[in-house]
Coordinates of C-alpha atoms in Angstrom, one line a residue:
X667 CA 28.0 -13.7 -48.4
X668 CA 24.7 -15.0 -47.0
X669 CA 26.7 -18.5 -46.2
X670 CA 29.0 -15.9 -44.0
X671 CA 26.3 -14.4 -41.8
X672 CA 24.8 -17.7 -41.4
X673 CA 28.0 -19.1 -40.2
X674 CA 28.3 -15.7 -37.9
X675 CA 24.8 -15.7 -36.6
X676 CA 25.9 -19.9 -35.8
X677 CA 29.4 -20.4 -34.8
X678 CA 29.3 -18.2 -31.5
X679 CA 26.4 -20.4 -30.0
X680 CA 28.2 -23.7 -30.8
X681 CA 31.8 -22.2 -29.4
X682 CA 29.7 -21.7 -26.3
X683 CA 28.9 -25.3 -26.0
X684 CA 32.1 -26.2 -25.8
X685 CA 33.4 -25.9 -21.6
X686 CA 35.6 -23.9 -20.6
X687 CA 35.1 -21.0 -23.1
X688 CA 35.1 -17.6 -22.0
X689 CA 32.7 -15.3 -23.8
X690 CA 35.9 -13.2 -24.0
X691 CA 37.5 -16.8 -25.7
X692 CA 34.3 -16.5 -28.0
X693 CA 34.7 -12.9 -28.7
X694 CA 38.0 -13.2 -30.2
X695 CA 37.7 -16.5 -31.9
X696 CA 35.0 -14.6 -33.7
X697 CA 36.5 -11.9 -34.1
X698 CA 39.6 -13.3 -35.6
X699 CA 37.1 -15.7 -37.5
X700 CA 35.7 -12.4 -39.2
X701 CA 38.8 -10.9 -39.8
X702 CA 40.1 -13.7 -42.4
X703 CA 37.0 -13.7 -43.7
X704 CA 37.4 -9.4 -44.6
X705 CA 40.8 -10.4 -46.0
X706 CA 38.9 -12.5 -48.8
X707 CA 37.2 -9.3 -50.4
X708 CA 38.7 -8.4 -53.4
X709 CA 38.1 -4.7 -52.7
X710 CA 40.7 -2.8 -51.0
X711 CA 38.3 0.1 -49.8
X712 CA 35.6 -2.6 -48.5
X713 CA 38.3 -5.0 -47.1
X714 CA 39.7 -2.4 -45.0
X715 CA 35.7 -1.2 -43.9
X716 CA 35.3 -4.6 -43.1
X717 CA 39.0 -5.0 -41.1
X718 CA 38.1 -1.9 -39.1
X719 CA 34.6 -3.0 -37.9
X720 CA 36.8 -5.6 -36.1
X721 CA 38.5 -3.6 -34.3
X722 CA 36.6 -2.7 -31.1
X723 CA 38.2 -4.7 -27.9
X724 CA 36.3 -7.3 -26.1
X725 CA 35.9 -4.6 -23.0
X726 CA 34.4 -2.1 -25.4
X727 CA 32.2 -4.9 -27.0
X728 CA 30.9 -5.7 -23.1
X729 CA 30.5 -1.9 -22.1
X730 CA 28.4 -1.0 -25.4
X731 CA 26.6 -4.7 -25.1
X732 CA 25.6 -3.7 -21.7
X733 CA 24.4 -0.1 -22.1
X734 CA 22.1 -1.4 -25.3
X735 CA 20.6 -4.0 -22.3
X736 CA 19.6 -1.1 -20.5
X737 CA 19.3 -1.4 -16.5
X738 CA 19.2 -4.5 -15.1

């Protein structure tokens, strides 16, 4: 499990790198990225926890990441 945050806290910043990425292209690539990743539990009740904290679109993602930022 601690290999899989790792790789979370890492893989965004090195899709960035890559040109031409969208940070909506980022968003989903991790997104689907984290959803095999739930399918691997072998628990149905904390697979499907995990399936449905990916379920938030990238414009919901963007409108809660900017209100935590506060006023620009």
């Amino acid at each position: 499990m601690r290999k899989s945050l790792v790789m979370l806290a890492i893989a965004p910043v090195a899709l960035m790198a890559l040109p031409g990425c969208s940070s909506r292209a980022v968003y989903q690539t991790m997104q689907g990225w984290q959803q095999q990743e739930c399918r691997k539990l072998p628990d149905a009740a904390e697979r499907q926890r995990c399936l449905n904290s990916t379920a938030a679109s990238y414009d919901d993602y963007r409108r809660a990441r900017e209100a935590a930022q506060g006023p620009k």
